[in-house]
Coordinates of C-alpha atoms in Angstrom, one line a residue:
X18 CA 13.9 22.6 10.0
X19 CA 11.6 23.2 7.2
X20 CA 7.9 22.1 6.7
X21 CA 8.9 20.5 3.4
X22 CA 11.1 18.1 5.3
X23 CA 7.9 16.3 6.3
X24 CA 6.4 15.9 2.9
X25 CA 5.6 12.5 1.3
X26 CA 3.7 11.5 -1.8
X27 CA 0.2 10.0 -1.1
X28 CA -2.1 8.8 -3.8
X29 CA -5.6 10.2 -3.3
X30 CA -7.2 6.9 -3.4
X31 CA -5.5 5.8 -0.3
X32 CA -7.3 8.4 1.8
X33 CA -9.9 6.3 3.6
X34 CA -13.5 7.6 3.0
X35 CA -15.4 5.2 5.3
X36 CA -14.8 3.4 8.5
X37 CA -14.5 -0.4 8.4
X38 CA -17.4 -2.5 9.6
X39 CA -15.2 -3.9 12.3
X40 CA -13.3 -1.2 14.1
X41 CA -10.4 -3.7 15.1
X42 CA -9.9 -5.1 11.6
X43 CA -7.8 -2.2 10.4
X44 CA -4.2 -3.0 9.4
X45 CA -1.4 -2.3 11.9
X46 CA 2.1 -1.5 11.2
X47 CA 4.7 -1.9 14.0
X48 CA 7.6 0.5 13.9
X49 CA 10.7 -0.1 15.9
X50 CA 11.9 3.5 16.4
X51 CA 15.5 2.4 17.2
X52 CA 16.1 0.3 14.1
X53 CA 13.5 1.5 11.7
X54 CA 12.3 -2.0 11.2
X55 CA 8.6 -2.6 10.4
X56 CA 6.1 -5.4 10.9
X57 CA 2.7 -5.8 9.5
X58 CA -0.5 -7.2 11.1
X59 CA -4.1 -6.5 12.2
X60 CA -5.1 -4.0 14.9
X61 CA -7.0 -6.6 17.0
X62 CA -3.6 -8.2 17.7
X63 CA -2.3 -4.9 19.3
X64 CA -1.9 -6.9 22.6
X65 CA 1.3 -8.6 21.0
X66 CA 3.1 -5.3 21.6
X67 CA 1.8 -4.6 25.0
X68 CA 3.0 -6.0 28.3
X69 CA 1.4 -6.6 31.8
X70 CA 2.2 -3.5 33.8
X71 CA 2.0 -1.2 30.7
X72 CA -0.5 1.6 30.8
X73 CA -2.6 2.8 27.8
X74 CA -3.5 6.5 27.9
X75 CA -6.7 7.1 26.1
X76 CA -8.5 10.5 25.4
X77 CA -12.2 10.1 26.4
X78 CA -13.4 13.3 24.6
X79 CA -16.5 13.2 22.5
X80 CA -17.0 14.8 19.2
X81 CA -20.2 16.9 19.1
X82 CA -22.3 17.5 16.0
X83 CA -20.5 20.7 15.5
X84 CA -21.3 21.6 12.0
X85 CA -24.5 23.7 11.6
X86 CA -26.2 25.0 8.5
X87 CA -28.4 28.1 8.7
X88 CA -29.5 31.2 7.0
X89 CA -28.9 34.9 7.5
X90 CA -31.8 36.7 9.2
X91 CA -32.1 39.5 6.6
X92 CA -31.3 37.9 3.3
X93 CA -31.9 34.3 3.8
X94 CA -28.4 33.6 2.5
X95 CA -26.9 30.2 3.4
X96 CA -24.3 30.0 6.2
X97 CA -22.2 27.2 7.6
X98 CA -20.9 27.3 11.1
X99 CA -18.4 25.0 12.8
X100 CA -18.2 25.1 16.5
X101 CA -14.6 25.2 17.6
X102 CA -14.3 26.3 21.4
X103 CA -17.0 26.9 23.9
X104 CA -16.3 30.3 25.6
X105 CA -19.4 30.4 27.9
X106 CA -22.8 28.9 28.3
X107 CA -24.1 30.7 25.3
X108 CA -20.9 31.8 23.4
X109 CA -18.7 29.9 21.0
X110 CA -15.6 30.5 19.0
X111 CA -16.6 29.4 15.5
X112 CA -15.5 29.1 11.8
X113 CA -18.2 30.8 9.6
X114 CA -18.6 30.4 5.9
X115 CA -19.0 32.7 4.0
X116 CA -17.1 34.9 6.5
X117 CA -17.3 38.1 4.5
X118 CA -21.0 38.3 4.8
X119 CA -21.2 37.5 8.5
X120 CA -20.0 40.5 10.2
X121 CA -20.7 41.6 13.8
X122 CA -24.3 42.2 14.3
X123 CA -25.4 39.5 11.8
X124 CA -28.0 37.1 13.1
X125 CA -28.2 33.5 11.7
X126 CA -31.2 31.2 12.1
X127 CA -31.1 27.4 12.2
X128 CA -33.8 24.8 11.8
X129 CA -37.5 25.6 11.0
X130 CA -39.8 28.1 12.7
X131 CA -42.5 26.8 14.9
X132 CA -46.2 28.0 14.8
X133 CA -45.4 31.0 17.0
X134 CA -42.6 32.1 14.6
X135 CA -39.7 31.1 16.9
X136 CA -36.5 29.4 15.6
X137 CA -35.1 26.5 17.6
X138 CA -31.6 28.1 17.4
X139 CA -30.3 31.5 16.5
X140 CA -26.8 32.9 16.6
X141 CA -25.5 36.5 16.7
X142 CA -22.0 37.4 15.5
X143 CA -20.4 39.4 18.3
X144 CA -16.9 39.9 17.1
X145 CA -14.1 38.7 14.7
X146 CA -11.3 36.9 16.5
X147 CA -8.0 35.7 15.6
X148 CA -7.5 34.1 12.2
X149 CA -10.9 35.2 11.1
X150 CA -12.9 33.1 13.6
X151 CA -16.1 34.5 15.0
X152 CA -17.5 34.7 18.4
X153 CA -21.2 33.7 18.2
X154 CA -23.8 34.0 21.0
X155 CA -26.5 31.4 20.7
X156 CA -30.1 31.8 21.8
X157 CA -32.1 28.5 22.3
X158 CA -34.5 26.8 24.7
X159 CA -33.6 23.8 26.7
X160 CA -30.2 22.1 26.6
X161 CA -27.7 23.2 23.9
X162 CA -26.3 19.7 23.4
X163 CA -29.9 18.4 22.7
X164 CA -30.4 21.2 20.2
X165 CA -27.2 20.2 18.5
X166 CA -28.2 16.6 18.2
X167 CA -31.3 17.7 16.2
X168 CA -29.7 20.3 14.1
X169 CA -26.0 19.6 13.8
X170 CA -23.8 17.2 11.8
X171 CA -20.6 15.5 12.6
X172 CA -17.7 17.8 11.5
X173 CA -15.8 15.3 9.3
X174 CA -12.4 16.4 8.0
X175 CA -12.3 18.2 4.6
X176 CA -10.6 15.2 3.0
X177 CA -13.6 12.9 3.7
X178 CA -16.2 13.4 0.9
X179 CA -18.5 10.5 1.8
X180 CA -21.4 11.0 4.1
X181 CA -21.1 9.2 7.4
X182 CA -24.0 6.7 7.7
X183 CA -23.5 6.0 11.5
X184 CA -22.6 9.2 13.4
X185 CA -21.2 7.1 16.3
X186 CA -18.4 5.8 14.1
X187 CA -16.7 9.2 14.3
X188 CA -16.4 8.6 18.1
X189 CA -14.4 6.2 20.1
X190 CA -16.3 3.5 22.1
X191 CA -15.1 5.2 25.2
X192 CA -16.0 8.8 24.3
X193 CA -17.5 10.4 27.3
X194 CA -17.2 14.2 27.6
X195 CA -18.6 16.5 24.8
X196 CA -16.4 19.1 23.5
X197 CA -14.4 18.1 20.3
X198 CA -14.6 19.3 16.7
X199 CA -12.6 16.3 15.6
X200 CA -12.1 12.7 16.8
X201 CA -8.9 11.3 18.4
X202 CA -8.7 8.9 15.5
X203 CA -6.2 6.5 16.9
X204 CA -8.8 5.4 19.4
X205 CA -11.3 4.6 16.7
X206 CA -9.7 1.1 16.3
X207 CA -10.6 -0.1 19.7
X208 CA -13.6 -2.2 20.6
X209 CA -14.9 -2.6 24.1
X210 CA -14.0 -6.3 23.8
X211 CA -10.5 -5.6 22.8
X212 CA -9.9 -3.1 25.7
X213 CA -11.3 -5.8 28.1
X214 CA -8.9 -8.4 26.7
X215 CA -6.0 -6.0 27.2
X216 CA -7.0 -5.3 30.9
X217 CA -7.4 -9.0 31.5
X218 CA -3.8 -9.3 30.3
X219 CA -2.6 -6.8 32.8
X220 CA -2.5 -3.7 30.8
X221 CA -4.0 -0.7 32.7
X222 CA -5.9 2.1 31.1
X223 CA -5.6 5.8 32.1
X224 CA -8.3 8.2 30.8
X225 CA -7.5 11.8 30.1
X226 CA -9.5 14.4 28.2
X227 CA -8.3 16.8 25.5
X228 CA -11.0 18.5 23.4
X229 CA -9.7 18.4 19.8
X230 CA -10.0 21.6 17.8
X231 CA -10.0 22.5 14.2
X232 CA -6.2 23.1 14.3
X233 CA -5.8 19.4 13.7
X234 CA -6.8 20.0 10.1
X235 CA -5.0 23.3 9.6
X236 CA -1.9 23.0 7.3
X237 CA 1.5 24.3 8.5
X238 CA 1.9 27.3 6.2
X239 CA 5.2 28.6 7.6
X240 CA 8.3 27.6 5.7
X241 CA 10.2 27.1 8.9
X242 CA 8.3 24.9 11.4
X243 CA 9.3 27.0 14.4
X244 CA 7.3 29.8 12.8
X245 CA 4.1 27.9 13.0
X246 CA 1.6 29.1 15.6
X247 CA 0.0 26.1 17.4
X248 CA -3.7 26.2 18.2
X249 CA -4.6 25.8 21.9
X250 CA -6.8 23.0 23.3
X251 CA -8.4 22.3 26.7
X252 CA -7.3 19.2 28.6
X253 CA -8.2 17.6 32.0
X254 CA -6.0 15.0 33.9
X255 CA -7.7 13.5 36.9
X256 CA -5.9 12.5 40.1
X257 CA -6.6 8.9 39.3
X258 CA -5.1 9.1 35.8
X259 CA -2.0 11.0 37.1
X260 CA -1.4 8.5 39.8
X261 CA -1.8 5.6 37.3
X262 CA 0.7 7.0 34.9
X263 CA 3.2 7.9 37.6
X264 CA 3.0 4.6 39.3
X265 CA 3.5 2.9 36.0
X266 CA 6.7 4.7 35.4
X267 CA 7.9 4.2 38.9
X268 CA 7.3 0.4 38.7
X269 CA 9.1 0.1 35.4
X270 CA 6.1 -0.1 33.1
X271 CA 5.6 1.8 29.9
X272 CA 3.2 4.6 29.1
X273 CA 1.7 3.9 25.7
X274 CA -0.3 6.9 24.3
X275 CA -3.3 6.2 22.1
X276 CA -3.0 9.1 19.6
X277 CA -1.2 12.3 19.5
X278 CA -3.9 14.1 21.6
X279 CA -3.1 11.7 24.5
X280 CA 0.6 12.4 24.0
X281 CA 0.1 16.1 23.9
X282 CA -2.0 15.9 27.1
X283 CA 0.5 14.0 29.3
X284 CA 3.5 15.8 28.0
X285 CA 1.7 19.2 28.8
X286 CA 0.7 17.9 32.3
X287 CA 4.2 16.7 33.2
X288 CA 6.9 18.6 35.0
X289 CA 10.6 18.5 33.9
X290 CA 11.2 15.4 35.9
X291 CA 8.4 13.5 34.1
X292 CA 5.8 13.5 36.9
X293 CA 2.3 14.1 35.6
X294 CA 0.2 16.4 37.7
X295 CA -3.6 16.4 37.8
X296 CA -5.4 19.5 36.8
X297 CA -7.0 21.2 33.7
X298 CA -5.5 23.8 31.5
X299 CA -5.0 24.9 27.9
X300 CA -2.1 23.6 25.9
X301 CA -0.5 24.8 22.7
X302 CA 2.5 22.5 23.0
X303 CA 4.2 22.0 19.6
X304 CA 6.2 18.7 19.6
X305 CA 8.7 18.3 16.6
X306 CA 12.1 16.7 16.2
X307 CA 14.5 17.8 19.0
X308 CA 11.8 17.5 21.7
X309 CA 12.6 15.3 24.7
X310 CA 9.7 13.2 25.8
X311 CA 9.0 13.3 29.5
X312 CA 6.3 10.6 29.8
X313 CA 5.5 8.7 26.6
X314 CA 7.2 5.4 26.0
X315 CA 5.2 4.2 23.1
X316 CA 2.6 5.6 20.6
X317 CA -0.5 4.1 18.8
X318 CA -1.4 6.5 15.9
X319 CA -2.9 6.7 12.5
X320 CA -1.1 7.8 9.3
X321 CA -1.2 11.6 9.1
X322 CA -1.2 14.2 6.5
X323 CA 2.0 15.3 4.8
X324 CA 3.7 18.3 6.3
X325 CA 1.2 18.3 9.3
X326 CA 2.1 18.9 13.0
X327 CA 1.0 15.4 13.6
X328 CA 3.7 14.0 11.4
X329 CA 6.2 16.3 13.1
X330 CA 5.2 14.9 16.5
X331 CA 5.5 11.2 15.3
X332 CA 8.9 12.1 13.8
X333 CA 10.0 13.6 17.1
X334 CA 9.3 10.3 18.8
X335 CA 10.6 7.8 16.1
X336 CA 12.9 9.8 13.9
X337 CA 12.0 11.7 10.7
X338 CA 13.9 9.2 8.4
X339 CA 12.2 6.2 10.1
X340 CA 8.7 7.7 9.9
X341 CA 9.0 8.8 6.3
X342 CA 10.4 5.4 5.3
X343 CA 7.5 3.7 7.1
X344 CA 5.0 6.0 5.3
X345 CA 6.5 5.2 1.9
X346 CA 6.2 1.5 2.8
X347 CA 2.6 2.0 3.9
X348 CA 1.9 3.7 0.5
X349 CA 3.5 0.7 -1.3
X350 CA 1.4 -1.8 0.8
X351 CA -1.7 0.2 0.1
X352 CA -2.5 1.0 3.7
X353 CA -5.5 3.3 4.3
X354 CA -4.6 6.8 5.5
X355 CA -5.9 9.5 7.8
X356 CA -9.1 9.5 10.2
X357 CA -10.7 6.3 9.0
X358 CA -7.5 4.6 7.9
X359 CA -5.1 2.1 9.3
X360 CA -2.9 2.3 12.4
X361 CA 0.8 2.3 13.5
X362 CA 2.3 1.3 16.8
X363 CA 5.6 2.7 17.6
X364 CA 7.9 1.5 20.5

């Protein structure tokens, strides 16, 4: 199967640049994966497609201000660093621009010097990793996350050109655990009030954690999709979440994943019989048409980039022809696409 099989035409003006004032006011397309039929509505009415006894699986990762701007110690040249993966208390795998001028041994300074001449944050390039990423060792005083809050910016995707006025809008209302370089965007549509309404209806909520990496934005460059190298991401499934998901399946309820990251988490944590096991690990699971889903019965997701691994995952669940037809309809209906865009529910 070729990457080009997952291409569709998208006018640039349909790429959402800003979040809506009301998270739950996004448009919602319902896709019946068996018939390909669609229905249009508003996200706040998502409960229409959920039943008592169903379980929503949400990803409670939190995006950190992972983009840092600094200067090289010797020359003062400008440097941009994007934190991708924490390797230890002080070391991170990062994407550095310009990479050619940031070789092992280079020191980068961030912020402003204090009266004693100290910088609030410095980073030394230790080594060049796979795909040109850099291992950087940071030196700082206090708590790293607090240093990031004062110096870092939210790492918005490259297709968003507007500056984010409210940094919290690139996190879900249930974001809890720091560690992502990108948001699990399907969850951005939920408000606390909407989640409470769903629970009152009898829908249960299982929280899992998958820290989203930069690979979310990386295009598939291989002509054959099976030649694509999938990035790895760290996930955690608690005993409580595993028990809730397994009991839902046992009792005839449905497991509805909020976003492709929640899907990849539960499918990675499941055995061949579909039983989800608690624990933590790294996953590089690549889901594309032909994959047999072990756990997921329904999916709430955004509209994704052409030829992306995310479109391939959605196509594996709902059928490539159904998905591309629904995307073409979304374009005709002027839906908003990508991270701050509208949503789709598939069942």
